Amino acid sequence: MNIVLLGYGKMGKVIEKIALDRGHTIVARIDVNNRQDFEALTTAQVDAVIEFSHPSSAFENVKACINKGFPVVCGTTGWLENKPTVEALALEKDGAFFWSSNYSIGVNIFFQLNKMLAKLISPQKQYTVSTTEIHHTEKKDSPSGTAITIAEGLIENLEGKSKWINNEIPAQDEVAIWSAREGKVPGTHIVKYISDIDQIEISHVAHGREGFALGAVVAAEWIVGKKGVFGMNDLLAL
């Protein structure tokens, strides 16, 4: 495949290595310094774009990909208020848009486990739920997109929960996300249920960026030839 990397930071470089190891060609590496190179690309040159940039630029980046007819796999978080707009644009333009808050296969299995556990615990009102996320100090958004997805899974399956809050004491109908930024932590997510007599906890701990990068490259391989709006549940048939 011919892949464009839109955003060429640390994550982009790990994605590049994995894509090359899997036999793909990187036809362009686009960042703030060479945006004009992206404008010159055509569908004849590009099979898919992998977008890992910055929350402030992701919306315009994804729109540009869809308008140019490029299938786009986006992993940038922190811009979700605009996600419905690009989903509608992808459908209108008969394009292909793939987004996930986390491309790790393990994390996406964890999302499903989180929902299952919440559904089991929902009738047990003695438990108080919270979720913790820890990331490296260079991460721009807080809470993480993964933590938001986890919280949304809790809200969907716990009776009486209607919204999440970040780093605040929760009200009865709220799910607390506690966010921390420490050192070079790739990503740790923990869900806790605490009662007076015991505690139930599930967690996912990433050991590096490679799991996220591999998932993004596999998503780019999968999306070629498809039309519509997709996520990891489609890719993994979860």
PDB file of C-alpha atoms in Angstrom:
ATOM      1  CA  MET A   1       0.000   0.000   0.000  1.00  0.00           C
ATOM      2  CA  ASN A   2       0.929   3.650  -0.462  1.00  0.00           C
ATOM      3  CA  ILE A   3       0.408   5.369   2.891  1.00  0.00           C
ATOM      4  CA  VAL A   4       0.538   9.037   3.859  1.00  0.00           C
ATOM      5  CA  LEU A   5       1.451   9.905   7.446  1.00  0.00           C
ATOM      6  CA  LEU A   6      -0.410  13.053   8.440  1.00  0.00           C
ATOM      7  CA  GLY A   7       1.372  14.055  11.639  1.00  0.00           C
ATOM      8  CA  TYR A   8       4.966  12.925  12.052  1.00  0.00           C
ATOM      9  CA  GLY A   9       5.687  13.008  15.769  1.00  0.00           C
ATOM     10  CA  LYS A  10       6.735  10.100  17.966  1.00  0.00           C
ATOM     11  CA  MET A  11       3.633   8.095  17.122  1.00  0.00           C
ATOM     12  CA  GLY A  12       4.018   8.785  13.403  1.00  0.00           C
ATOM     13  CA  LYS A  13       7.560   7.475  13.469  1.00  0.00           C
ATOM     14  CA  VAL A  14       6.537   4.224  15.183  1.00  0.00           C
ATOM     15  CA  ILE A  15       3.706   3.801  12.649  1.00  0.00           C
ATOM     16  CA  GLU A  16       6.207   4.377   9.844  1.00  0.00           C
ATOM     17  CA  LYS A  17       8.493   1.607  11.087  1.00  0.00           C
ATOM     18  CA  ILE A  18       5.658  -0.909  11.401  1.00  0.00           C
ATOM     19  CA  ALA A  19       4.195   0.031   8.004  1.00  0.00           C
ATOM     20  CA  LEU A  20       7.584  -0.428   6.328  1.00  0.00           C
ATOM     21  CA  ASP A  21       8.134  -3.743   8.144  1.00  0.00           C
ATOM     22  CA  ARG A  22       4.765  -4.911   6.721  1.00  0.00           C
ATOM     23  CA  GLY A  23       5.870  -4.088   3.175  1.00  0.00           C
ATOM     24  CA  HIS A  24       4.103  -0.761   2.670  1.00  0.00           C
ATOM     25  CA  THR A  25       5.455   2.457   1.148  1.00  0.00           C
ATOM     26  CA  ILE A  26       5.311   5.832   2.895  1.00  0.00           C
ATOM     27  CA  VAL A  27       4.660   8.270   0.060  1.00  0.00           C
ATOM     28  CA  ALA A  28       4.594  11.396   2.251  1.00  0.00           C
ATOM     29  CA  ARG A  29       5.297  12.447   5.822  1.00  0.00           C
ATOM     30  CA  ILE A  30       3.261  15.577   6.482  1.00  0.00           C
ATOM     31  CA  ASP A  31       3.602  17.950   9.424  1.00  0.00           C
ATOM     32  CA  VAL A  32       3.189  21.693   9.976  1.00  0.00           C
ATOM     33  CA  ASN A  33       6.319  22.445   7.945  1.00  0.00           C
ATOM     34  CA  ASN A  34       5.296  20.850   4.636  1.00  0.00           C
ATOM     35  CA  ARG A  35       1.501  20.999   4.460  1.00  0.00           C
ATOM     36  CA  GLN A  36       1.732  22.075   0.816  1.00  0.00           C
ATOM     37  CA  ASP A  37       3.036  18.588  -0.040  1.00  0.00           C
ATOM     38  CA  PHE A  38      -0.255  17.123   1.144  1.00  0.00           C
ATOM     39  CA  GLU A  39      -2.276  19.444  -1.084  1.00  0.00           C
ATOM     40  CA  ALA A  40      -0.357  18.175  -4.119  1.00  0.00           C
ATOM     41  CA  LEU A  41      -1.148  14.491  -3.524  1.00  0.00           C
ATOM     42  CA  THR A  42      -3.778  12.670  -5.615  1.00  0.00           C
ATOM     43  CA  THR A  43      -5.823   9.493  -5.240  1.00  0.00           C
ATOM     44  CA  ALA A  44      -3.562   7.829  -7.813  1.00  0.00           C
ATOM     45  CA  GLN A  45      -0.685   8.157  -5.339  1.00  0.00           C
ATOM     46  CA  VAL A  46      -2.439   7.388  -2.050  1.00  0.00           C
ATOM     47  CA  ASP A  47      -4.191   4.236  -0.800  1.00  0.00           C
ATOM     48  CA  ALA A  48      -4.771   5.484   2.755  1.00  0.00           C
ATOM     49  CA  VAL A  49      -3.846   8.256   5.178  1.00  0.00           C
ATOM     50  CA  ILE A  50      -2.966   7.620   8.824  1.00  0.00           C
ATOM     51  CA  GLU A  51      -3.620  10.763  10.866  1.00  0.00           C
ATOM     52  CA  PHE A  52      -1.981  11.174  14.279  1.00  0.00           C
ATOM     53  CA  SER A  53      -1.493  14.886  14.746  1.00  0.00           C
ATOM     54  CA  HIS A  54      -2.761  17.370  17.351  1.00  0.00           C
ATOM     55  CA  PRO A  55      -6.273  18.006  18.701  1.00  0.00           C
ATOM     56  CA  SER A  56      -6.224  21.531  17.233  1.00  0.00           C
ATOM     57  CA  SER A  57      -5.540  20.322  13.673  1.00  0.00           C
ATOM     58  CA  ALA A  58      -7.203  16.891  13.464  1.00  0.00           C
ATOM     59  CA  PHE A  59     -10.629  18.170  12.377  1.00  0.00           C
ATOM     60  CA  GLU A  60      -9.259  20.107   9.394  1.00  0.00           C
ATOM     61  CA  ASN A  61      -6.859  17.283   8.538  1.00  0.00           C
ATOM     62  CA  VAL A  62      -9.602  14.658   8.396  1.00  0.00           C
ATOM     63  CA  LYS A  63     -11.921  16.944   6.418  1.00  0.00           C
ATOM     64  CA  ALA A  64      -9.124  17.546   3.904  1.00  0.00           C
ATOM     65  CA  CYS A  65      -8.570  13.800   3.487  1.00  0.00           C
ATOM     66  CA  ILE A  66     -12.252  13.118   2.889  1.00  0.00           C
ATOM     67  CA  ASN A  67     -12.567  16.009   0.439  1.00  0.00           C
ATOM     68  CA  LYS A  68      -9.573  14.686  -1.524  1.00  0.00           C
ATOM     69  CA  GLY A  69     -11.034  11.165  -1.633  1.00  0.00           C
ATOM     70  CA  PHE A  70      -8.399   9.605   0.639  1.00  0.00           C
ATOM     71  CA  PRO A  71      -9.482   6.850   3.049  1.00  0.00           C
ATOM     72  CA  VAL A  72      -8.376   8.147   6.445  1.00  0.00           C
ATOM     73  CA  VAL A  73      -7.531   6.358   9.679  1.00  0.00           C
ATOM     74  CA  CYS A  74      -7.465   8.860  12.545  1.00  0.00           C
ATOM     75  CA  GLY A  75      -6.093   8.287  16.023  1.00  0.00           C
ATOM     76  CA  THR A  76      -5.996  11.860  17.297  1.00  0.00           C
ATOM     77  CA  THR A  77      -8.157  12.480  20.356  1.00  0.00           C
ATOM     78  CA  GLY A  78      -9.377  15.693  21.964  1.00  0.00           C
ATOM     79  CA  TRP A  79     -11.505  16.939  19.029  1.00  0.00           C
ATOM     80  CA  LEU A  80     -14.597  14.744  19.344  1.00  0.00           C
ATOM     81  CA  GLU A  81     -17.086  17.621  19.361  1.00  0.00           C
ATOM     82  CA  ASN A  82     -16.423  17.805  15.593  1.00  0.00           C
ATOM     83  CA  LYS A  83     -16.466  14.056  14.905  1.00  0.00           C
ATOM     84  CA  PRO A  84     -20.175  13.960  13.872  1.00  0.00           C
ATOM     85  CA  THR A  85     -19.411  16.592  11.213  1.00  0.00           C
ATOM     86  CA  VAL A  86     -16.681  14.533   9.556  1.00  0.00           C
ATOM     87  CA  GLU A  87     -18.780  11.371   9.804  1.00  0.00           C
ATOM     88  CA  ALA A  88     -21.561  13.149   7.922  1.00  0.00           C
ATOM     89  CA  LEU A  89     -19.040  14.465   5.376  1.00  0.00           C
ATOM     90  CA  ALA A  90     -17.624  10.964   4.805  1.00  0.00           C
ATOM     91  CA  LEU A  91     -21.101   9.617   4.107  1.00  0.00           C
ATOM     92  CA  GLU A  92     -21.970  12.580   1.878  1.00  0.00           C
ATOM     93  CA  LYS A  93     -18.747  12.220  -0.155  1.00  0.00           C
ATOM     94  CA  ASP A  94     -18.937   8.400  -0.280  1.00  0.00           C
ATOM     95  CA  GLY A  95     -15.615   8.338   1.538  1.00  0.00           C
ATOM     96  CA  ALA A  96     -14.018   6.178   4.206  1.00  0.00           C
ATOM     97  CA  PHE A  97     -13.325   7.406   7.743  1.00  0.00           C
ATOM     98  CA  PHE A  98     -11.971   5.202  10.531  1.00  0.00           C
ATOM     99  CA  TRP A  99     -11.535   6.540  14.056  1.00  0.00           C
ATOM    100  CA  SER A 100     -10.664   4.993  17.379  1.00  0.00           C
ATOM    101  CA  SER A 101      -9.662   6.474  20.692  1.00  0.00           C
ATOM    102  CA  ASN A 102      -7.160   3.617  20.928  1.00  0.00           C
ATOM    103  CA  TYR A 103      -5.877   1.234  18.228  1.00  0.00           C
ATOM    104  CA  SER A 104      -4.477  -1.378  20.604  1.00  0.00           C
ATOM    105  CA  ILE A 105      -6.223  -4.721  20.117  1.00  0.00           C
ATOM    106  CA  GLY A 106      -5.865  -5.369  23.849  1.00  0.00           C
ATOM    107  CA  VAL A 107      -7.517  -2.063  24.752  1.00  0.00           C
ATOM    108  CA  ASN A 108     -10.461  -2.769  22.468  1.00  0.00           C
ATOM    109  CA  ILE A 109     -10.951  -6.141  24.145  1.00  0.00           C
ATOM    110  CA  PHE A 110     -10.719  -4.227  27.450  1.00  0.00           C
ATOM    111  CA  PHE A 111     -13.514  -1.888  26.282  1.00  0.00           C
ATOM    112  CA  GLN A 112     -15.802  -4.900  25.859  1.00  0.00           C
ATOM    113  CA  LEU A 113     -14.753  -6.400  29.199  1.00  0.00           C
ATOM    114  CA  ASN A 114     -15.465  -3.037  30.850  1.00  0.00           C
ATOM    115  CA  LYS A 115     -19.025  -3.018  29.472  1.00  0.00           C
ATOM    116  CA  MET A 116     -19.653  -6.618  30.519  1.00  0.00           C
ATOM    117  CA  LEU A 117     -18.440  -5.985  34.072  1.00  0.00           C
ATOM    118  CA  ALA A 118     -20.510  -2.792  34.357  1.00  0.00           C
ATOM    119  CA  LYS A 119     -23.624  -4.662  33.278  1.00  0.00           C
ATOM    120  CA  LEU A 120     -22.994  -7.347  35.917  1.00  0.00           C
ATOM    121  CA  ILE A 121     -22.398  -4.824  38.689  1.00  0.00           C
ATOM    122  CA  SER A 122     -25.216  -2.422  37.803  1.00  0.00           C
ATOM    123  CA  PRO A 123     -27.768  -4.091  40.123  1.00  0.00           C
ATOM    124  CA  GLN A 124     -25.243  -4.016  43.002  1.00  0.00           C
ATOM    125  CA  LYS A 125     -25.760  -0.491  44.331  1.00  0.00           C
ATOM    126  CA  GLN A 126     -23.182  -0.910  47.108  1.00  0.00           C
ATOM    127  CA  TYR A 127     -20.328  -0.286  44.632  1.00  0.00           C
ATOM    128  CA  THR A 128     -18.903   3.106  43.694  1.00  0.00           C
ATOM    129  CA  VAL A 129     -17.169   3.254  40.302  1.00  0.00           C
ATOM    130  CA  SER A 130     -14.253   5.366  39.104  1.00  0.00           C
ATOM    131  CA  THR A 131     -11.667   5.174  36.339  1.00  0.00           C
ATOM    132  CA  THR A 132      -8.043   6.310  36.320  1.00  0.00           C
ATOM    133  CA  GLU A 133      -5.825   7.104  33.354  1.00  0.00           C
ATOM    134  CA  ILE A 134      -2.076   7.739  33.469  1.00  0.00           C
ATOM    135  CA  HIS A 135      -0.070   8.969  30.473  1.00  0.00           C
ATOM    136  CA  HIS A 136       3.269  10.558  29.649  1.00  0.00           C
ATOM    137  CA  THR A 137       3.692  14.280  30.312  1.00  0.00           C
ATOM    138  CA  GLU A 138       3.710  15.125  26.583  1.00  0.00           C
ATOM    139  CA  LYS A 139       0.102  14.009  26.039  1.00  0.00           C
ATOM    140  CA  LYS A 140      -1.911  17.070  25.020  1.00  0.00           C
ATOM    141  CA  ASP A 141      -5.491  16.134  25.946  1.00  0.00           C
ATOM    142  CA  SER A 142      -6.964  15.234  29.311  1.00  0.00           C
ATOM    143  CA  PRO A 143      -8.762  12.983  29.962  1.00  0.00           C
ATOM    144  CA  SER A 144      -7.478  10.605  27.322  1.00  0.00           C
ATOM    145  CA  GLY A 145      -9.783   9.535  24.518  1.00  0.00           C
ATOM    146  CA  THR A 146      -9.448   5.981  25.808  1.00  0.00           C
ATOM    147  CA  ALA A 147     -10.611   7.048  29.284  1.00  0.00           C
ATOM    148  CA  ILE A 148     -13.623   8.777  27.735  1.00  0.00           C
ATOM    149  CA  THR A 149     -14.510   5.622  25.790  1.00  0.00           C
ATOM    150  CA  ILE A 150     -14.240   3.610  29.020  1.00  0.00           C
ATOM    151  CA  ALA A 151     -16.452   6.110  30.863  1.00  0.00           C
ATOM    152  CA  GLU A 152     -19.017   6.042  28.042  1.00  0.00           C
ATOM    153  CA  GLY A 153     -19.123   2.246  28.345  1.00  0.00           C
ATOM    154  CA  LEU A 154     -19.805   2.628  32.069  1.00  0.00           C
ATOM    155  CA  ILE A 155     -22.561   5.193  31.518  1.00  0.00           C
ATOM    156  CA  GLU A 156     -24.168   2.940  28.918  1.00  0.00           C
ATOM    157  CA  ASN A 157     -24.325  -0.023  31.300  1.00  0.00           C
ATOM    158  CA  LEU A 158     -24.591   1.365  34.848  1.00  0.00           C
ATOM    159  CA  GLU A 159     -28.077   2.400  35.863  1.00  0.00           C
ATOM    160  CA  GLY A 160     -28.273   5.996  37.056  1.00  0.00           C
ATOM    161  CA  LYS A 161     -25.052   7.257  35.429  1.00  0.00           C
ATOM    162  CA  SER A 162     -25.513  10.027  32.853  1.00  0.00           C
ATOM    163  CA  LYS A 163     -22.148  11.791  32.364  1.00  0.00           C
ATOM    164  CA  TRP A 164     -18.454  11.754  33.237  1.00  0.00           C
ATOM    165  CA  ILE A 165     -16.321  14.399  34.910  1.00  0.00           C
ATOM    166  CA  ASN A 166     -12.547  14.810  35.065  1.00  0.00           C
ATOM    167  CA  ASN A 167     -10.536  15.221  38.266  1.00  0.00           C
ATOM    168  CA  GLU A 168     -13.556  16.253  40.342  1.00  0.00           C
ATOM    169  CA  ILE A 169     -15.560  14.592  43.090  1.00  0.00           C
ATOM    170  CA  PRO A 170     -18.519  13.011  41.258  1.00  0.00           C
ATOM    171  CA  ALA A 171     -22.217  13.473  41.953  1.00  0.00           C
ATOM    172  CA  GLN A 172     -24.440  10.405  42.158  1.00  0.00           C
ATOM    173  CA  ASP A 173     -25.144  10.366  38.406  1.00  0.00           C
ATOM    174  CA  GLU A 174     -21.522  11.008  37.359  1.00  0.00           C
ATOM    175  CA  VAL A 175     -18.554   8.764  36.573  1.00  0.00           C
ATOM    176  CA  ALA A 176     -15.239  10.127  37.818  1.00  0.00           C
ATOM    177  CA  ILE A 177     -12.192  10.024  35.552  1.00  0.00           C
ATOM    178  CA  TRP A 178      -8.964  10.702  37.434  1.00  0.00           C
ATOM    179  CA  SER A 179      -6.213  11.823  35.034  1.00  0.00           C
ATOM    180  CA  ALA A 180      -2.487  11.949  35.754  1.00  0.00           C
ATOM    181  CA  ARG A 181       0.556  12.810  33.641  1.00  0.00           C
ATOM    182  CA  GLU A 182       3.741  11.068  34.718  1.00  0.00           C
ATOM    183  CA  GLY A 183       7.128  10.566  33.093  1.00  0.00           C
ATOM    184  CA  LYS A 184       7.064   8.464  29.926  1.00  0.00           C
ATOM    185  CA  VAL A 185       4.061   6.230  30.717  1.00  0.00           C
ATOM    186  CA  PRO A 186       2.623   4.986  27.352  1.00  0.00           C
ATOM    187  CA  GLY A 187      -0.858   4.497  28.780  1.00  0.00           C
ATOM    188  CA  THR A 188      -2.462   2.912  31.841  1.00  0.00           C
ATOM    189  CA  HIS A 189      -6.233   2.669  32.372  1.00  0.00           C
ATOM    190  CA  ILE A 190      -7.896   1.318  35.513  1.00  0.00           C
ATOM    191  CA  VAL A 191     -11.565   0.817  36.410  1.00  0.00           C
ATOM    192  CA  LYS A 192     -12.377   0.338  40.090  1.00  0.00           C
ATOM    193  CA  TYR A 193     -15.555  -0.685  41.893  1.00  0.00           C
ATOM    194  CA  ILE A 194     -15.303  -0.091  45.635  1.00  0.00           C
ATOM    195  CA  SER A 195     -17.720  -1.128  48.374  1.00  0.00           C
ATOM    196  CA  ASP A 196     -17.376  -1.211  52.159  1.00  0.00           C
ATOM    197  CA  ILE A 197     -16.354  -4.849  52.065  1.00  0.00           C
ATOM    198  CA  ASP A 198     -14.326  -5.334  48.879  1.00  0.00           C
ATOM    199  CA  GLN A 199     -12.929  -3.892  45.652  1.00  0.00           C
ATOM    200  CA  ILE A 200     -13.077  -5.114  42.049  1.00  0.00           C
ATOM    201  CA  GLU A 201     -10.514  -3.735  39.601  1.00  0.00           C
ATOM    202  CA  ILE A 202      -9.648  -4.244  35.931  1.00  0.00           C
ATOM    203  CA  SER A 203      -6.744  -2.548  34.174  1.00  0.00           C
ATOM    204  CA  HIS A 204      -4.888  -2.280  30.907  1.00  0.00           C
ATOM    205  CA  VAL A 205      -1.219  -1.304  30.903  1.00  0.00           C
ATOM    206  CA  ALA A 206       0.527  -0.514  27.616  1.00  0.00           C
ATOM    207  CA  HIS A 207       4.234  -1.339  27.467  1.00  0.00           C
ATOM    208  CA  GLY A 208       4.937   0.944  24.500  1.00  0.00           C
ATOM    209  CA  ARG A 209       3.481   2.654  21.439  1.00  0.00           C
ATOM    210  CA  GLU A 210       3.907  -0.377  19.176  1.00  0.00           C
ATOM    211  CA  GLY A 211       0.498  -1.884  19.953  1.00  0.00           C
ATOM    212  CA  PHE A 212      -1.264   1.359  19.040  1.00  0.00           C
ATOM    213  CA  ALA A 213       0.795   1.754  15.873  1.00  0.00           C
ATOM    214  CA  LEU A 214       0.213  -1.808  14.669  1.00  0.00           C
ATOM    215  CA  GLY A 215      -3.534  -1.417  15.103  1.00  0.00           C
ATOM    216  CA  ALA A 216      -3.513   1.791  13.064  1.00  0.00           C
ATOM    217  CA  VAL A 217      -1.603   0.158  10.208  1.00  0.00           C
ATOM    218  CA  VAL A 218      -3.926  -2.869  10.236  1.00  0.00           C
ATOM    219  CA  ALA A 219      -6.900  -0.468  10.140  1.00  0.00           C
ATOM    220  CA  ALA A 220      -5.385   1.268   7.097  1.00  0.00           C
ATOM    221  CA  GLU A 221      -4.963  -2.103   5.384  1.00  0.00           C
ATOM    222  CA  TRP A 222      -8.573  -3.009   6.226  1.00  0.00           C
ATOM    223  CA  ILE A 223     -10.232   0.245   5.132  1.00  0.00           C
ATOM    224  CA  VAL A 224      -8.972   0.224   1.539  1.00  0.00           C
ATOM    225  CA  GLY A 225     -11.894  -0.317  -0.851  1.00  0.00           C
ATOM    226  CA  LYS A 226     -14.528   0.355   1.816  1.00  0.00           C
ATOM    227  CA  LYS A 227     -16.973   3.260   2.061  1.00  0.00           C
ATOM    228  CA  GLY A 228     -18.462   4.573   5.292  1.00  0.00           C
ATOM    229  CA  VAL A 229     -17.635   5.299   8.920  1.00  0.00           C
ATOM    230  CA  PHE A 230     -15.785   2.643  10.901  1.00  0.00           C
ATOM    231  CA  GLY A 231     -14.087   1.826  14.191  1.00  0.00           C
ATOM    232  CA  MET A 232     -12.194  -0.976  15.892  1.00  0.00           C
ATOM    233  CA  ASN A 233     -15.370  -2.927  16.624  1.00  0.00           C
ATOM    234  CA  ASP A 234     -15.840  -3.272  12.861  1.00  0.00           C
ATOM    235  CA  LEU A 235     -12.239  -4.287  12.301  1.00  0.00           C
ATOM    236  CA  LEU A 236     -12.173  -6.822  15.150  1.00  0.00           C
ATOM    237  CA  ALA A 237     -15.824  -7.939  14.760  1.00  0.00           C
ATOM    238  CA  LEU A 238     -16.447  -7.263  18.451  1.00  0.00           C
TER     239      LEU A 238
END
